[in-house]
Every structure is written in structure tokens, then in C-alpha cells.
Amino acid sequence: MHPELGHQEFRTTSALRARLEQAGLHPRVLPHGTGLICDIRPGLAEESPDGPPLLALRADIDALPIPDTKDVPYRSTVAGRAHACGHDVHTAVVLGAGLVLAELARAGALPRPVRLLFQPAEEVLPGGATDTIEAGVLDGVGSILAVHCDPRVDAGRLGLRAGPITSACDRVEVALSGAGGHTARPHLTTDLVTAAAKLVTEAPALLARRVDTRGGLALTWGRIESGHACNVIPQRAELSGTLRCLDLATWRAAPDLVHAAIDELATLHRAKCELNYVRGVPPVVNEPAMTALLREAMTARCGADSVESTEQSLGGEDFSWYLEHVPGAMARLGVRPPGELRARDLHQGDFDADESAITTGVELFTAAALLDH
């Protein structure tokens, strides 16, 4: 009900810390003041440098700058802010699993140490994961797991895929400039509106012919802005969008390809061009053994028919940065109310999740922690 944007999750962090301390645990807030980690060891023992590696359970805690349009008791109370990507669900799942695991540890029934990781700023490129890794959250960690809400999967079910499950995502910002003038005499100008329009339509098509189509490279514009009057050709135009691709090789080649394509098109239309290519995140590539662990855990708690195969998403997720360092996997947590035909998509003001999905996620992570030893 109190969503906070990336790097501003102070209230959320404070609430998590208080709840974990209430359970007798010892959370540690990350250096920038938002996000935290909390270790749970067998018997609630103190940290041991010679102990087995930790299994990390990761949740992102930030919200999106969009209004919450749901008519429910738990809708956002903060204007223009909503948990429209399910990060509140992810947080509740990891917190709930942590509380269960703490009780098991206290009873001597936890076979291995677990680290709860509540990460800030997933929605801010290149993602808060890079800062948390620099802060040492993976020190002592041997593997890592996460879930992401999927509104196309029924609550009580889990989508799994070994290998790439999300895509790479970067941001592309273009500023065009040139001579402006009267719309009666476009031949005396750079005609930037036309140049920008050509860039919008031709850059994606040009890029598609310069990479292996199996790399799935897609440049999609989300903003174009130029001019203020119908009879004035402007001197500046701005465009921004995202570039997504399915594999690491294409992602690594993408910046040079985009620079070349944009420069060629801008030159063709006699426009000066400034390109800001913002590196985002690589694909999340699930490690097969960790994916199998999630499958085994879900099957143990909810039955074999509760698991389904999922396709690689074109969405980006900074969970990928953790997998550059340790093996892990992300699962698609079904949140659609069973029987509901319309999926309330992510990043929309009416996104909602069936609350039973939280219980499913808690059971999944609890079972995974008990199996992974």
C-alpha cells in the first residue's frame, strides 16, 4: 500500500527490518540505506567462515511511477506509484519463506544456510543488482533463486525454463538537430520531423537485417518529441526507446550495430545526431540444475501438474547480474485468478495478483531450501 521507487525504498526497508528482527533474526541494511540481507543458519548459529555456501532467495522491492487504478482495499495510497510489476508479491514470498525457515532453523530442521536478499531499484537501468553485488551480497553465496509474477499463468502454478528465460534490455536515446524553418520551404531546412519519422520506421528494419534473426533483436520506440507549431519545421527532435535481444552474443554486438544504423540514417537525411546508448541488463539464463531444483520443490509441494514450460520473455530482469557470479534460476510465479480469462499485464495500472500465489511462492522456496543440501 506504500510503494516506493528505486533507491527510495526506505519505508519498505524499515518495515522488512522490523519484521525480521521481531522473528529473532539479524538483518543488515545495504550501504545506500535501501534494501537488506538476512542470513538464516541451522540452529540460528552465528556466521561461520568454514560453513557451507548460502542459498540466496532474492526479491526486488521497488515500485513503478504509474497510478494504481485497481479498486481493492490494498491499492496504493501513494499518488502516481504502484507495484505494477509484482515486486510486493516477490517481497512477501521471500519474507514469508524466511520466517518459515527461521522456525525450521530454530527447531534444528534447516539443512543449510539461507540468505534473504531484498534488492532495491530493479526497475532502474542497469538495475540495483549491480550495486548490491558491489556491496558484497554474494559473499559466501553458492546459488540463488528468484520468482517473477506472471499474469498469464494461473495462481498455484509455476512456469519453468532451463536456459534463457528473459531477454537483454538496453535503452536508446537519440537527439537530432539541424536547420529549421517554414513548412512552406522544407527544401531549405533539415526537415527534422521527417528525419525522425524515417528513423522510427527504418532503424528497426535496418537492424533486423544486420543480425542473425535467431538473436531476436528488436528496437522499439516509446517516445518521439519535436516541434510546437504546425507551420514551423523544428531544429531539434528527440527519440527514445528500448532495444531487446534474446541471446548474449547479439546483446554484446548491439551497441555498435545501433550506432552504425542511426548514424547512417541521420546522415542520409542531413541531420546531426547524438546517440546515448544506455547499457541495461543481459538475459537471465537459468542454470539447468537449479531449474531442476525448483521443479522438484514445486512438485513436492503442489504436484507434478503444477509445473508448466514457459517461453523466453522479451522483458528484462537484473537478476541476470547475479547469474554472472553464481548459478541460479528464476521461475514464473502464476498470479492469475483461476478462471479469469483476461491477463492483467505487468506495468499496467490495473495489474493485480491472486494472493494465494504468495502461499505458493513461500512453499516453493521453503521446499527448495530443504532440498538444496
Short mmCIF file of C-alpha atoms in Angstrom, two decimals, residues 1-365:
data_model
loop_
_atom_site.label_atom_id
_atom_site.label_comp_id
_atom_site.label_asym_id
_atom_site.label_seq_id
_atom_site.Cartn_x
_atom_site.Cartn_y
_atom_site.Cartn_z
CA MET A 1 0.00 0.00 0.00
CA HIS A 2 3.04 2.27 0.29
CA PRO A 3 5.07 1.65 -2.90
CA GLU A 4 8.41 3.39 -3.27
CA LEU A 5 10.52 4.00 -6.36
CA GLY A 6 14.02 2.66 -6.91
CA HIS A 7 16.65 3.90 -4.43
CA GLN A 8 13.83 5.43 -2.33
CA GLU A 9 12.60 2.25 -0.59
CA PHE A 10 13.37 3.48 2.94
CA ARG A 11 9.95 2.74 4.44
CA THR A 12 9.87 -0.70 2.82
CA THR A 13 13.36 -1.48 4.10
CA SER A 14 12.44 -0.34 7.60
CA ALA A 15 9.31 -2.49 7.64
CA LEU A 16 11.22 -5.56 6.48
CA ARG A 17 13.94 -5.00 9.04
CA ALA A 18 11.42 -4.65 11.85
CA ARG A 19 9.57 -7.83 10.91
CA LEU A 20 12.77 -9.88 10.63
CA GLU A 21 14.08 -8.57 13.95
CA GLN A 22 10.72 -9.42 15.52
CA ALA A 23 11.37 -13.01 14.39
CA GLY A 24 14.71 -13.00 16.20
CA LEU A 25 16.82 -12.55 13.07
CA HIS A 26 19.61 -10.07 12.37
CA PRO A 27 19.04 -8.26 9.05
CA ARG A 28 21.68 -5.93 7.63
CA VAL A 29 20.63 -2.86 5.65
CA LEU A 30 22.67 -2.30 2.48
CA PRO A 31 25.15 0.61 2.36
CA HIS A 32 22.91 3.04 0.44
CA GLY A 33 20.16 2.73 3.05
CA THR A 34 17.65 0.75 1.00
CA GLY A 35 17.42 -3.00 0.65
CA LEU A 36 18.80 -5.54 3.09
CA ILE A 37 20.09 -9.07 3.56
CA CYS A 38 19.37 -11.52 6.34
CA ASP A 39 21.13 -14.83 6.92
CA ILE A 40 19.37 -17.82 8.46
CA ARG A 41 21.70 -20.58 9.59
CA PRO A 42 20.96 -24.03 11.02
CA GLY A 43 20.18 -23.62 14.71
CA LEU A 44 20.27 -19.83 14.11
CA ALA A 45 24.03 -20.04 14.61
CA GLU A 46 26.34 -17.10 14.07
CA GLU A 47 28.24 -16.67 10.81
CA SER A 48 30.99 -19.20 10.24
CA PRO A 49 33.72 -18.72 7.61
CA ASP A 50 34.02 -22.50 7.29
CA GLY A 51 30.32 -23.18 6.84
CA PRO A 52 28.61 -24.43 3.68
CA PRO A 53 27.69 -21.92 0.95
CA LEU A 54 24.46 -19.98 1.32
CA LEU A 55 21.38 -20.38 -0.84
CA ALA A 56 20.17 -16.85 -1.62
CA LEU A 57 16.47 -16.08 -2.09
CA ARG A 58 16.12 -12.76 -3.89
CA ALA A 59 13.21 -10.33 -4.05
CA ASP A 60 13.08 -6.88 -5.64
CA ILE A 61 11.30 -4.23 -3.56
CA ASP A 62 10.81 -1.14 -5.74
CA ALA A 63 7.65 0.12 -7.45
CA LEU A 64 6.80 1.89 -10.71
CA PRO A 65 5.91 5.56 -11.36
CA ILE A 66 2.37 4.83 -12.58
CA PRO A 67 -1.01 5.30 -10.85
CA ASP A 68 -2.74 2.32 -9.25
CA THR A 69 -6.16 2.03 -10.90
CA LYS A 70 -7.37 -1.08 -9.03
CA ASP A 71 -10.44 -0.78 -6.81
CA VAL A 72 -9.25 -3.00 -3.97
CA PRO A 73 -8.62 -2.43 -0.24
CA TYR A 74 -4.87 -2.84 -0.73
CA ARG A 75 -4.46 -0.38 -3.59
CA SER A 76 -1.59 2.08 -3.43
CA THR A 77 -2.04 5.05 -1.10
CA VAL A 78 0.74 6.97 -2.87
CA ALA A 79 -0.36 9.01 -5.88
CA GLY A 80 1.36 8.00 -9.11
CA ARG A 81 3.08 4.98 -7.55
CA ALA A 82 2.10 1.32 -7.92
CA HIS A 83 3.51 -2.16 -7.51
CA ALA A 84 2.52 -2.90 -11.09
CA CYS A 85 5.26 -5.48 -11.63
CA GLY A 86 4.51 -7.62 -8.60
CA HIS A 87 7.54 -6.71 -6.54
CA ASP A 88 5.34 -6.56 -3.43
CA VAL A 89 4.43 -10.19 -4.12
CA HIS A 90 8.10 -11.15 -4.57
CA THR A 91 8.92 -9.41 -1.29
CA ALA A 92 6.10 -11.14 0.59
CA VAL A 93 7.21 -14.51 -0.79
CA VAL A 94 10.83 -14.16 0.34
CA LEU A 95 9.82 -12.67 3.70
CA GLY A 96 7.29 -15.45 4.28
CA ALA A 97 9.77 -18.14 3.31
CA GLY A 98 12.35 -16.56 5.59
CA LEU A 99 10.02 -16.63 8.58
CA VAL A 100 9.21 -20.30 7.96
CA LEU A 101 12.88 -21.17 7.52
CA ALA A 102 13.75 -19.34 10.73
CA GLU A 103 11.35 -21.57 12.64
CA LEU A 104 12.84 -24.63 10.99
CA ALA A 105 16.34 -23.44 11.86
CA ARG A 106 15.30 -22.89 15.46
CA ALA A 107 13.98 -26.46 15.54
CA GLY A 108 17.18 -27.84 14.03
CA ALA A 109 15.44 -28.79 10.78
CA LEU A 110 17.22 -26.46 8.33
CA PRO A 111 19.93 -28.41 6.47
CA ARG A 112 21.83 -25.46 5.02
CA PRO A 113 22.20 -21.70 5.49
CA VAL A 114 19.96 -19.34 3.55
CA ARG A 115 20.34 -15.64 2.74
CA LEU A 116 17.28 -13.47 2.20
CA LEU A 117 18.13 -10.72 -0.29
CA PHE A 118 15.75 -7.78 -0.62
CA GLN A 119 17.10 -5.78 -3.54
CA PRO A 120 16.29 -2.15 -4.35
CA ALA A 121 15.92 -0.47 -7.74
CA GLU A 122 15.31 -3.36 -10.13
CA GLU A 123 13.38 -1.01 -12.42
CA VAL A 124 16.29 1.45 -12.77
CA LEU A 125 18.77 0.52 -15.53
CA PRO A 126 21.19 -1.19 -15.22
CA GLY A 127 19.35 -2.42 -12.14
CA GLY A 128 20.05 -2.29 -8.43
CA ALA A 129 21.61 -5.74 -8.57
CA THR A 130 24.93 -4.23 -9.66
CA ASP A 131 25.09 -2.06 -6.53
CA THR A 132 24.11 -4.92 -4.24
CA ILE A 133 26.75 -7.18 -5.75
CA GLU A 134 29.37 -4.47 -5.20
CA ALA A 135 28.16 -4.30 -1.58
CA GLY A 136 29.08 -7.97 -1.15
CA VAL A 137 25.66 -9.60 -1.00
CA LEU A 138 27.00 -12.64 -2.85
CA ASP A 139 29.88 -13.20 -0.44
CA GLY A 140 29.52 -16.77 0.77
CA VAL A 141 26.63 -17.48 -1.60
CA GLY A 142 26.77 -20.69 -3.63
CA SER A 143 23.48 -20.40 -5.52
CA ILE A 144 20.50 -18.08 -5.90
CA LEU A 145 16.78 -18.35 -6.67
CA ALA A 146 14.02 -15.88 -7.54
CA VAL A 147 10.46 -15.76 -8.80
CA HIS A 148 8.69 -13.25 -11.01
CA CYS A 149 4.94 -12.78 -11.22
CA ASP A 150 3.37 -13.99 -14.45
CA PRO A 151 -0.21 -12.81 -15.08
CA ARG A 152 -0.61 -15.34 -17.90
CA VAL A 153 -0.15 -18.29 -15.53
CA ASP A 154 -2.83 -19.34 -13.05
CA ALA A 155 -2.15 -18.93 -9.35
CA GLY A 156 -0.96 -22.19 -7.86
CA ARG A 157 1.15 -22.96 -10.91
CA LEU A 158 4.78 -22.32 -11.85
CA GLY A 159 6.40 -21.63 -15.23
CA LEU A 160 9.92 -23.01 -15.68
CA ARG A 161 12.54 -22.95 -18.39
CA ALA A 162 16.19 -24.02 -18.33
CA GLY A 163 18.44 -21.63 -20.24
CA PRO A 164 17.40 -18.08 -21.17
CA ILE A 165 14.08 -17.08 -19.59
CA THR A 166 14.25 -13.29 -20.10
CA SER A 167 15.89 -11.07 -22.72
CA ALA A 168 18.57 -8.43 -22.71
CA CYS A 169 17.25 -4.88 -22.48
CA ASP A 170 19.05 -1.60 -23.17
CA ARG A 171 17.84 1.99 -23.57
CA VAL A 172 18.41 4.04 -26.74
CA GLU A 173 18.16 7.85 -26.71
CA VAL A 174 18.59 9.87 -29.90
CA ALA A 175 18.72 13.65 -30.38
CA LEU A 176 18.58 15.01 -33.94
CA SER A 177 19.37 18.62 -34.83
CA GLY A 178 19.51 20.72 -37.97
CA ALA A 179 18.24 23.80 -39.73
CA GLY A 180 14.60 24.63 -39.07
CA GLY A 181 12.29 26.94 -40.95
CA HIS A 182 8.90 27.46 -42.57
CA THR A 183 6.88 24.42 -43.63
CA ALA A 184 6.36 26.17 -46.96
CA ARG A 185 10.07 25.76 -47.71
CA PRO A 186 11.21 22.36 -46.36
CA HIS A 187 13.94 22.22 -49.01
CA LEU A 188 15.76 24.98 -47.13
CA THR A 189 15.70 23.01 -43.86
CA THR A 190 16.83 19.67 -42.50
CA ASP A 191 13.15 18.70 -42.15
CA LEU A 192 13.76 17.04 -38.80
CA VAL A 193 10.25 15.70 -38.31
CA THR A 194 10.58 13.66 -41.49
CA ALA A 195 14.08 12.57 -40.48
CA ALA A 196 12.80 11.45 -37.08
CA ALA A 197 9.89 9.59 -38.66
CA LYS A 198 12.27 7.77 -41.00
CA LEU A 199 14.45 6.84 -38.05
CA VAL A 200 11.45 5.42 -36.20
CA THR A 201 10.45 3.15 -39.07
CA GLU A 202 13.75 2.37 -40.78
CA ALA A 203 16.18 1.84 -37.90
CA PRO A 204 14.40 -1.29 -36.59
CA ALA A 205 14.15 -2.70 -40.12
CA LEU A 206 17.81 -1.97 -40.87
CA LEU A 207 18.97 -3.59 -37.63
CA ALA A 208 16.86 -6.67 -38.33
CA ARG A 209 18.89 -7.25 -41.49
CA ARG A 210 22.25 -6.90 -39.77
CA VAL A 211 21.97 -9.64 -37.17
CA ASP A 212 21.09 -13.31 -37.14
CA THR A 213 17.31 -13.33 -36.77
CA ARG A 214 17.64 -16.01 -34.11
CA GLY A 215 19.15 -13.34 -31.86
CA GLY A 216 15.73 -11.73 -31.70
CA LEU A 217 16.97 -8.14 -31.79
CA ALA A 218 14.10 -5.63 -31.60
CA LEU A 219 14.32 -1.85 -31.36
CA THR A 220 11.01 -0.35 -30.23
CA TRP A 221 10.46 3.38 -29.78
CA GLY A 222 8.43 4.61 -26.83
CA ARG A 223 8.82 8.39 -27.19
CA ILE A 224 9.23 10.89 -30.02
CA GLU A 225 9.11 14.64 -29.48
CA SER A 226 9.68 17.55 -31.84
CA GLY A 227 8.28 20.98 -32.57
CA HIS A 228 5.47 23.11 -31.19
CA ALA A 229 3.71 24.63 -34.21
CA CYS A 230 2.12 23.12 -37.30
CA ASN A 231 3.81 25.56 -39.69
CA VAL A 232 7.31 25.54 -38.21
CA ILE A 233 9.92 22.91 -39.01
CA PRO A 234 11.81 22.46 -35.72
CA GLN A 235 15.55 22.49 -35.13
CA ARG A 236 15.56 19.51 -32.78
CA ALA A 237 13.87 16.13 -32.43
CA GLU A 238 14.25 13.55 -29.68
CA LEU A 239 13.50 9.83 -29.68
CA SER A 240 13.91 7.16 -27.05
CA GLY A 241 13.10 3.50 -26.85
CA THR A 242 14.37 0.10 -25.82
CA LEU A 243 16.47 -2.47 -27.58
CA ARG A 244 15.85 -6.10 -26.67
CA CYS A 245 17.53 -9.30 -27.80
CA LEU A 246 17.36 -12.95 -26.92
CA ASP A 247 20.99 -14.00 -26.61
CA LEU A 248 24.26 -12.74 -25.16
CA ALA A 249 26.15 -12.64 -28.47
CA THR A 250 23.58 -10.32 -30.05
CA TRP A 251 23.45 -8.17 -26.92
CA ARG A 252 27.21 -7.71 -26.92
CA ALA A 253 27.18 -6.67 -30.58
CA ALA A 254 24.14 -4.40 -30.26
CA PRO A 255 25.73 -1.04 -29.30
CA ASP A 256 27.99 -0.89 -32.37
CA LEU A 257 25.16 -2.02 -34.65
CA VAL A 258 22.78 0.62 -33.31
CA HIS A 259 25.37 3.40 -33.57
CA ALA A 260 26.10 2.48 -37.19
CA ALA A 261 22.44 2.26 -38.22
CA ILE A 262 21.40 5.51 -36.53
CA ASP A 263 24.39 7.41 -37.93
CA GLU A 264 23.70 6.17 -41.46
CA LEU A 265 20.06 7.21 -41.36
CA ALA A 266 20.78 10.59 -39.78
CA THR A 267 23.45 11.32 -42.40
CA LEU A 268 21.09 10.32 -45.19
CA HIS A 269 18.63 12.97 -44.00
CA ARG A 270 21.32 15.61 -43.36
CA ALA A 271 20.68 15.65 -39.62
CA LYS A 272 23.23 15.92 -36.85
CA CYS A 273 22.86 13.09 -34.41
CA GLU A 274 23.67 12.49 -30.74
CA LEU A 275 23.15 8.93 -29.55
CA ASN A 276 23.14 7.87 -25.92
CA TYR A 277 23.18 4.09 -25.67
CA VAL A 278 22.44 3.06 -22.08
CA ARG A 279 23.56 -0.45 -21.26
CA GLY A 280 20.86 -2.31 -19.36
CA VAL A 281 20.78 -5.99 -18.46
CA PRO A 282 21.77 -9.25 -20.17
CA PRO A 283 19.31 -12.16 -20.41
CA VAL A 284 18.55 -14.24 -17.33
CA VAL A 285 19.99 -17.66 -18.19
CA ASN A 286 18.69 -20.31 -15.81
CA GLU A 287 21.22 -22.95 -14.77
CA PRO A 288 19.73 -26.40 -15.52
CA ALA A 289 20.44 -27.95 -12.10
CA MET A 290 18.87 -25.01 -10.25
CA THR A 291 15.88 -25.11 -12.59
CA ALA A 292 15.51 -28.80 -11.79
CA LEU A 293 15.65 -27.94 -8.08
CA LEU A 294 12.71 -25.55 -8.49
CA ARG A 295 10.78 -28.19 -10.41
CA GLU A 296 11.42 -30.78 -7.70
CA ALA A 297 10.42 -28.34 -4.95
CA MET A 298 7.20 -27.29 -6.70
CA THR A 299 6.29 -30.89 -7.46
CA ALA A 300 6.86 -31.89 -3.85
CA ARG A 301 4.53 -29.18 -2.54
CA CYS A 302 1.92 -28.76 -5.27
CA GLY A 303 2.14 -31.85 -7.51
CA ALA A 304 3.75 -32.53 -10.88
CA ASP A 305 0.87 -30.99 -12.82
CA SER A 306 1.51 -27.61 -11.14
CA VAL A 307 4.60 -27.01 -13.29
CA GLU A 308 4.46 -25.88 -16.92
CA SER A 309 7.03 -24.91 -19.52
CA THR A 310 7.35 -21.20 -20.21
CA GLU A 311 8.70 -19.28 -23.18
CA GLN A 312 11.58 -16.83 -23.09
CA SER A 313 10.19 -13.42 -22.22
CA LEU A 314 11.23 -10.25 -24.03
CA GLY A 315 11.22 -8.47 -20.69
CA GLY A 316 14.48 -7.62 -18.95
CA GLU A 317 15.46 -8.50 -15.36
CA ASP A 318 18.57 -7.52 -13.43
CA PHE A 319 18.54 -10.91 -11.69
CA SER A 320 20.80 -11.77 -14.65
CA TRP A 321 23.71 -9.95 -12.99
CA TYR A 322 23.71 -12.40 -10.08
CA LEU A 323 23.96 -15.30 -12.51
CA GLU A 324 27.19 -13.83 -13.84
CA HIS A 325 28.68 -14.82 -10.47
CA VAL A 326 26.77 -17.82 -9.08
CA PRO A 327 24.46 -20.48 -10.53
CA GLY A 328 20.76 -19.88 -10.10
CA ALA A 329 17.32 -19.81 -11.64
CA MET A 330 14.21 -17.67 -11.84
CA ALA A 331 10.70 -19.13 -12.04
CA ARG A 332 7.47 -17.64 -13.36
CA LEU A 333 5.05 -17.50 -10.43
CA GLY A 334 1.45 -17.78 -11.59
CA VAL A 335 -0.70 -14.95 -10.20
CA ARG A 336 -3.81 -15.02 -12.42
CA PRO A 337 -7.00 -15.94 -10.54
CA PRO A 338 -8.08 -19.37 -11.86
CA GLY A 339 -10.90 -18.99 -14.34
CA GLU A 340 -10.12 -15.36 -15.18
CA LEU A 341 -9.68 -15.10 -18.94
CA ARG A 342 -8.09 -11.65 -19.15
CA ALA A 343 -4.50 -11.33 -18.03
CA ARG A 344 -3.85 -8.06 -16.19
CA ASP A 345 -0.47 -7.38 -17.67
CA LEU A 346 2.65 -6.17 -15.91
CA HIS A 347 3.44 -2.44 -15.92
CA GLN A 348 -0.27 -1.56 -16.17
CA GLY A 349 -2.18 0.35 -13.52
CA ASP A 350 -4.72 -2.43 -13.06
CA PHE A 351 -2.17 -5.22 -12.58
CA ASP A 352 -3.21 -7.47 -9.72
CA ALA A 353 -2.22 -10.83 -8.27
CA ASP A 354 -4.25 -13.57 -6.67
CA GLU A 355 -2.96 -13.53 -3.09
CA SER A 356 -2.85 -17.33 -2.98
CA ALA A 357 0.24 -17.02 -5.18
CA ILE A 358 2.14 -15.75 -2.15
CA THR A 359 1.49 -19.01 -0.33
CA THR A 360 2.62 -20.95 -3.39
CA GLY A 361 5.85 -18.96 -3.54
CA VAL A 362 6.55 -19.44 0.16
CA GLU A 363 6.04 -23.19 -0.17
CA LEU A 364 8.28 -23.28 -3.25
CA PHE A 365 11.20 -21.51 -1.60
#
